[in-house]
Amino acid sequence: MANTGPTTVAPPMKRWVQLLFGIICMSMIANLQYGWTLFVNPIHAKYGWSLKDIQFAFTIFVLLETWLVPVEGWFVDRFGPGKVVLIGGALCGVAWVLNAYADSLALLWLAAAIGGVGAGAVYGTCVGNALKWFPDRRGLAAGLTAAGFGAGSA
């Protein structure tokens, strides 16, 4: 398969720093997804909402996290990865705060939507950036970046 991407390799230290920052960003947003199950039963016990309604928040999160990545990729191309990751991280922060105060299903679902958009922006940008900085080691860079997301569950 022909490689149509950039063929030049960035200076060694700069690209590893970029990769490290991407891994850190990924680990910081992962708990919105991987920590979700820890909160379902306490939310159910506190508010008495049905498990189906509580889990609908997770559905919203995952749908927006995954399906909007192409749109967020367009924003990366237009405005650059730094701005998109910054906004995505801020949206994740807003989602954490809203989740902490969610006393209605509507607020829980809104927090899930905001968190999904933010997490998708960070995820897609960090993976794309890793591939950009490591045209010679795409698998390693993408794997380490995805591992950062998995490590965030810890």
PDB file of C-alpha atoms in Angstrom:
ATOM      1  CA  MET A   1       0.000   0.000   0.000  1.00  0.00           C
ATOM      2  CA  ALA A   2       1.417   3.371  -0.962  1.00  0.00           C
ATOM      3  CA  ASN A   3       2.197   5.860   1.771  1.00  0.00           C
ATOM      4  CA  THR A   4       0.794   9.244   0.787  1.00  0.00           C
ATOM      5  CA  GLY A   5       1.645  10.961   4.087  1.00  0.00           C
ATOM      6  CA  PRO A   6       4.701  12.964   5.025  1.00  0.00           C
ATOM      7  CA  THR A   7       7.979  11.167   4.647  1.00  0.00           C
ATOM      8  CA  THR A   8      10.226  13.351   6.752  1.00  0.00           C
ATOM      9  CA  VAL A   9      10.877  12.399  10.338  1.00  0.00           C
ATOM     10  CA  ALA A  10      10.799  15.110  13.004  1.00  0.00           C
ATOM     11  CA  PRO A  11      13.769  15.701  15.308  1.00  0.00           C
ATOM     12  CA  PRO A  12      13.926  12.760  17.756  1.00  0.00           C
ATOM     13  CA  MET A  13      13.361  14.649  21.006  1.00  0.00           C
ATOM     14  CA  LYS A  14      10.519  16.816  19.716  1.00  0.00           C
ATOM     15  CA  ARG A  15       8.503  13.927  18.382  1.00  0.00           C
ATOM     16  CA  TRP A  16       8.881  11.894  21.576  1.00  0.00           C
ATOM     17  CA  VAL A  17       7.756  14.892  23.639  1.00  0.00           C
ATOM     18  CA  GLN A  18       4.723  15.282  21.362  1.00  0.00           C
ATOM     19  CA  LEU A  19       3.943  11.587  21.787  1.00  0.00           C
ATOM     20  CA  LEU A  20       4.310  11.794  25.566  1.00  0.00           C
ATOM     21  CA  PHE A  21       1.927  14.748  25.765  1.00  0.00           C
ATOM     22  CA  GLY A  22      -0.591  12.852  23.648  1.00  0.00           C
ATOM     23  CA  ILE A  23      -0.375   9.824  25.933  1.00  0.00           C
ATOM     24  CA  ILE A  24      -0.883  12.039  29.000  1.00  0.00           C
ATOM     25  CA  CYS A  25      -3.892  13.739  27.386  1.00  0.00           C
ATOM     26  CA  MET A  26      -5.397  10.368  26.563  1.00  0.00           C
ATOM     27  CA  SER A  27      -4.972   9.044  30.084  1.00  0.00           C
ATOM     28  CA  MET A  28      -6.586  12.176  31.514  1.00  0.00           C
ATOM     29  CA  ILE A  29      -9.828  11.792  29.559  1.00  0.00           C
ATOM     30  CA  ALA A  30     -10.222   8.012  29.682  1.00  0.00           C
ATOM     31  CA  ASN A  31     -11.952   7.831  33.032  1.00  0.00           C
ATOM     32  CA  LEU A  32     -15.102   9.333  31.519  1.00  0.00           C
ATOM     33  CA  GLN A  33     -15.481   6.069  29.634  1.00  0.00           C
ATOM     34  CA  TYR A  34     -13.657   3.441  31.643  1.00  0.00           C
ATOM     35  CA  GLY A  35     -14.748   4.637  35.069  1.00  0.00           C
ATOM     36  CA  TRP A  36     -18.413   4.842  34.121  1.00  0.00           C
ATOM     37  CA  THR A  37     -19.528   1.509  35.599  1.00  0.00           C
ATOM     38  CA  LEU A  38     -18.251   2.521  39.039  1.00  0.00           C
ATOM     39  CA  PHE A  39     -20.900   5.239  39.234  1.00  0.00           C
ATOM     40  CA  VAL A  40     -23.995   3.561  37.798  1.00  0.00           C
ATOM     41  CA  ASN A  41     -25.138   1.805  40.984  1.00  0.00           C
ATOM     42  CA  PRO A  42     -24.447   4.776  43.303  1.00  0.00           C
ATOM     43  CA  ILE A  43     -26.416   7.050  40.949  1.00  0.00           C
ATOM     44  CA  HIS A  44     -29.238   4.519  40.893  1.00  0.00           C
ATOM     45  CA  ALA A  45     -29.224   4.247  44.694  1.00  0.00           C
ATOM     46  CA  LYS A  46     -29.182   8.028  45.231  1.00  0.00           C
ATOM     47  CA  TYR A  47     -31.804   9.096  42.690  1.00  0.00           C
ATOM     48  CA  GLY A  48     -33.780   5.918  41.986  1.00  0.00           C
ATOM     49  CA  TRP A  49     -33.544   6.418  38.227  1.00  0.00           C
ATOM     50  CA  SER A  50     -33.840   3.285  36.139  1.00  0.00           C
ATOM     51  CA  LEU A  51     -30.614   1.614  35.102  1.00  0.00           C
ATOM     52  CA  LYS A  52     -31.737   1.924  31.483  1.00  0.00           C
ATOM     53  CA  ASP A  53     -32.044   5.706  31.820  1.00  0.00           C
ATOM     54  CA  ILE A  54     -28.700   6.005  33.587  1.00  0.00           C
ATOM     55  CA  GLN A  55     -26.970   3.834  30.991  1.00  0.00           C
ATOM     56  CA  PHE A  56     -28.471   5.936  28.211  1.00  0.00           C
ATOM     57  CA  ALA A  57     -25.932   8.585  29.271  1.00  0.00           C
ATOM     58  CA  PHE A  58     -23.153   6.162  28.365  1.00  0.00           C
ATOM     59  CA  THR A  59     -24.762   5.523  24.987  1.00  0.00           C
ATOM     60  CA  ILE A  60     -24.826   9.261  24.313  1.00  0.00           C
ATOM     61  CA  PHE A  61     -21.195   9.565  25.382  1.00  0.00           C
ATOM     62  CA  VAL A  62     -19.925   6.739  23.171  1.00  0.00           C
ATOM     63  CA  LEU A  63     -21.940   7.782  20.125  1.00  0.00           C
ATOM     64  CA  LEU A  64     -20.662  11.353  20.265  1.00  0.00           C
ATOM     65  CA  GLU A  65     -17.128  10.287  21.189  1.00  0.00           C
ATOM     66  CA  THR A  66     -16.837   8.063  18.126  1.00  0.00           C
ATOM     67  CA  TRP A  67     -19.102   9.408  15.396  1.00  0.00           C
ATOM     68  CA  LEU A  68     -17.949  13.027  15.617  1.00  0.00           C
ATOM     69  CA  VAL A  69     -14.220  12.265  15.273  1.00  0.00           C
ATOM     70  CA  PRO A  70     -14.258  12.974  11.491  1.00  0.00           C
ATOM     71  CA  VAL A  71     -15.761  16.410  12.176  1.00  0.00           C
ATOM     72  CA  GLU A  72     -13.227  17.022  14.928  1.00  0.00           C
ATOM     73  CA  GLY A  73     -10.513  15.941  12.492  1.00  0.00           C
ATOM     74  CA  TRP A  74     -11.701  18.655  10.129  1.00  0.00           C
ATOM     75  CA  PHE A  75     -11.282  21.144  12.989  1.00  0.00           C
ATOM     76  CA  VAL A  76      -7.720  19.856  13.512  1.00  0.00           C
ATOM     77  CA  ASP A  77      -6.954  20.480   9.848  1.00  0.00           C
ATOM     78  CA  ARG A  78      -8.488  23.943  10.023  1.00  0.00           C
ATOM     79  CA  PHE A  79      -7.318  25.204  13.431  1.00  0.00           C
ATOM     80  CA  GLY A  80      -4.483  22.889  14.465  1.00  0.00           C
ATOM     81  CA  PRO A  81      -4.200  20.074  16.985  1.00  0.00           C
ATOM     82  CA  GLY A  82      -3.311  22.263  19.966  1.00  0.00           C
ATOM     83  CA  LYS A  83      -6.552  24.222  19.859  1.00  0.00           C
ATOM     84  CA  VAL A  84      -8.684  21.139  19.337  1.00  0.00           C
ATOM     85  CA  VAL A  85      -7.063  19.254  22.234  1.00  0.00           C
ATOM     86  CA  LEU A  86      -7.377  22.312  24.459  1.00  0.00           C
ATOM     87  CA  ILE A  87     -11.083  22.692  23.682  1.00  0.00           C
ATOM     88  CA  GLY A  88     -11.649  18.932  23.956  1.00  0.00           C
ATOM     89  CA  GLY A  89      -9.931  18.855  27.335  1.00  0.00           C
ATOM     90  CA  ALA A  90     -11.985  21.815  28.527  1.00  0.00           C
ATOM     91  CA  LEU A  91     -15.181  20.054  27.422  1.00  0.00           C
ATOM     92  CA  CYS A  92     -14.103  16.976  29.388  1.00  0.00           C
ATOM     93  CA  GLY A  93     -13.544  19.175  32.434  1.00  0.00           C
ATOM     94  CA  VAL A  94     -17.008  20.712  32.045  1.00  0.00           C
ATOM     95  CA  ALA A  95     -18.448  17.201  31.789  1.00  0.00           C
ATOM     96  CA  TRP A  96     -16.727  16.142  35.027  1.00  0.00           C
ATOM     97  CA  VAL A  97     -18.179  19.133  36.847  1.00  0.00           C
ATOM     98  CA  LEU A  98     -21.659  18.584  35.418  1.00  0.00           C
ATOM     99  CA  ASN A  99     -21.518  14.900  36.326  1.00  0.00           C
ATOM    100  CA  ALA A 100     -20.643  15.853  39.901  1.00  0.00           C
ATOM    101  CA  TYR A 101     -23.769  18.008  40.177  1.00  0.00           C
ATOM    102  CA  ALA A 102     -26.149  16.076  37.915  1.00  0.00           C
ATOM    103  CA  ASP A 103     -29.384  15.787  39.877  1.00  0.00           C
ATOM    104  CA  SER A 104     -31.572  15.158  36.856  1.00  0.00           C
ATOM    105  CA  LEU A 105     -31.375  12.781  33.940  1.00  0.00           C
ATOM    106  CA  ALA A 106     -31.313  15.725  31.541  1.00  0.00           C
ATOM    107  CA  LEU A 107     -28.194  17.104  33.205  1.00  0.00           C
ATOM    108  CA  LEU A 108     -26.577  13.660  33.277  1.00  0.00           C
ATOM    109  CA  TRP A 109     -27.282  13.249  29.562  1.00  0.00           C
ATOM    110  CA  LEU A 110     -26.004  16.749  28.791  1.00  0.00           C
ATOM    111  CA  ALA A 111     -22.780  15.984  30.664  1.00  0.00           C
ATOM    112  CA  ALA A 112     -22.433  12.765  28.666  1.00  0.00           C
ATOM    113  CA  ALA A 113     -22.877  14.648  25.401  1.00  0.00           C
ATOM    114  CA  ILE A 114     -20.324  17.298  26.311  1.00  0.00           C
ATOM    115  CA  GLY A 115     -17.877  14.669  27.573  1.00  0.00           C
ATOM    116  CA  GLY A 116     -18.304  12.571  24.425  1.00  0.00           C
ATOM    117  CA  VAL A 117     -17.523  15.498  22.151  1.00  0.00           C
ATOM    118  CA  GLY A 118     -14.509  16.445  24.268  1.00  0.00           C
ATOM    119  CA  ALA A 119     -13.117  12.928  24.602  1.00  0.00           C
ATOM    120  CA  GLY A 120     -13.530  12.303  20.878  1.00  0.00           C
ATOM    121  CA  ALA A 121     -11.694  15.524  20.071  1.00  0.00           C
ATOM    122  CA  VAL A 122      -8.786  14.588  22.311  1.00  0.00           C
ATOM    123  CA  TYR A 123      -8.672  10.961  21.174  1.00  0.00           C
ATOM    124  CA  GLY A 124      -8.814  11.636  17.453  1.00  0.00           C
ATOM    125  CA  THR A 125      -6.341  14.494  17.634  1.00  0.00           C
ATOM    126  CA  CYS A 126      -3.795  12.612  19.726  1.00  0.00           C
ATOM    127  CA  VAL A 127      -3.872   9.540  17.484  1.00  0.00           C
ATOM    128  CA  GLY A 128      -3.602  11.681  14.352  1.00  0.00           C
ATOM    129  CA  ASN A 129      -0.780  13.701  15.839  1.00  0.00           C
ATOM    130  CA  ALA A 130       1.106  10.533  16.794  1.00  0.00           C
ATOM    131  CA  LEU A 131       0.845   9.287  13.217  1.00  0.00           C
ATOM    132  CA  LYS A 132       2.047  12.652  11.912  1.00  0.00           C
ATOM    133  CA  TRP A 133       5.127  12.731  14.132  1.00  0.00           C
ATOM    134  CA  PHE A 134       6.015   9.060  13.561  1.00  0.00           C
ATOM    135  CA  PRO A 135       5.620   8.263   9.858  1.00  0.00           C
ATOM    136  CA  ASP A 136       8.343   5.652  10.296  1.00  0.00           C
ATOM    137  CA  ARG A 137       6.727   4.001  13.351  1.00  0.00           C
ATOM    138  CA  ARG A 138       2.998   4.530  12.945  1.00  0.00           C
ATOM    139  CA  GLY A 139       2.010   1.308  14.693  1.00  0.00           C
ATOM    140  CA  LEU A 140       4.163   2.020  17.722  1.00  0.00           C
ATOM    141  CA  ALA A 141       2.988   5.613  18.006  1.00  0.00           C
ATOM    142  CA  ALA A 142      -0.698   4.768  17.606  1.00  0.00           C
ATOM    143  CA  GLY A 143      -0.358   1.825  19.989  1.00  0.00           C
ATOM    144  CA  LEU A 144       1.303   3.881  22.700  1.00  0.00           C
ATOM    145  CA  THR A 145      -1.283   6.613  22.309  1.00  0.00           C
ATOM    146  CA  ALA A 146      -4.159   4.144  22.564  1.00  0.00           C
ATOM    147  CA  ALA A 147      -2.432   2.527  25.540  1.00  0.00           C
ATOM    148  CA  GLY A 148      -2.510   5.940  27.214  1.00  0.00           C
ATOM    149  CA  PHE A 149      -6.286   5.869  26.928  1.00  0.00           C
ATOM    150  CA  GLY A 150      -6.384   2.400  28.467  1.00  0.00           C
ATOM    151  CA  ALA A 151      -3.993   3.448  31.231  1.00  0.00           C
ATOM    152  CA  GLY A 152      -6.391   6.226  32.180  1.00  0.00           C
ATOM    153  CA  SER A 153      -8.708   3.643  33.680  1.00  0.00           C
ATOM    154  CA  ALA A 154      -6.111   2.993  36.360  1.00  0.00           C
TER     155      ALA A 154
END
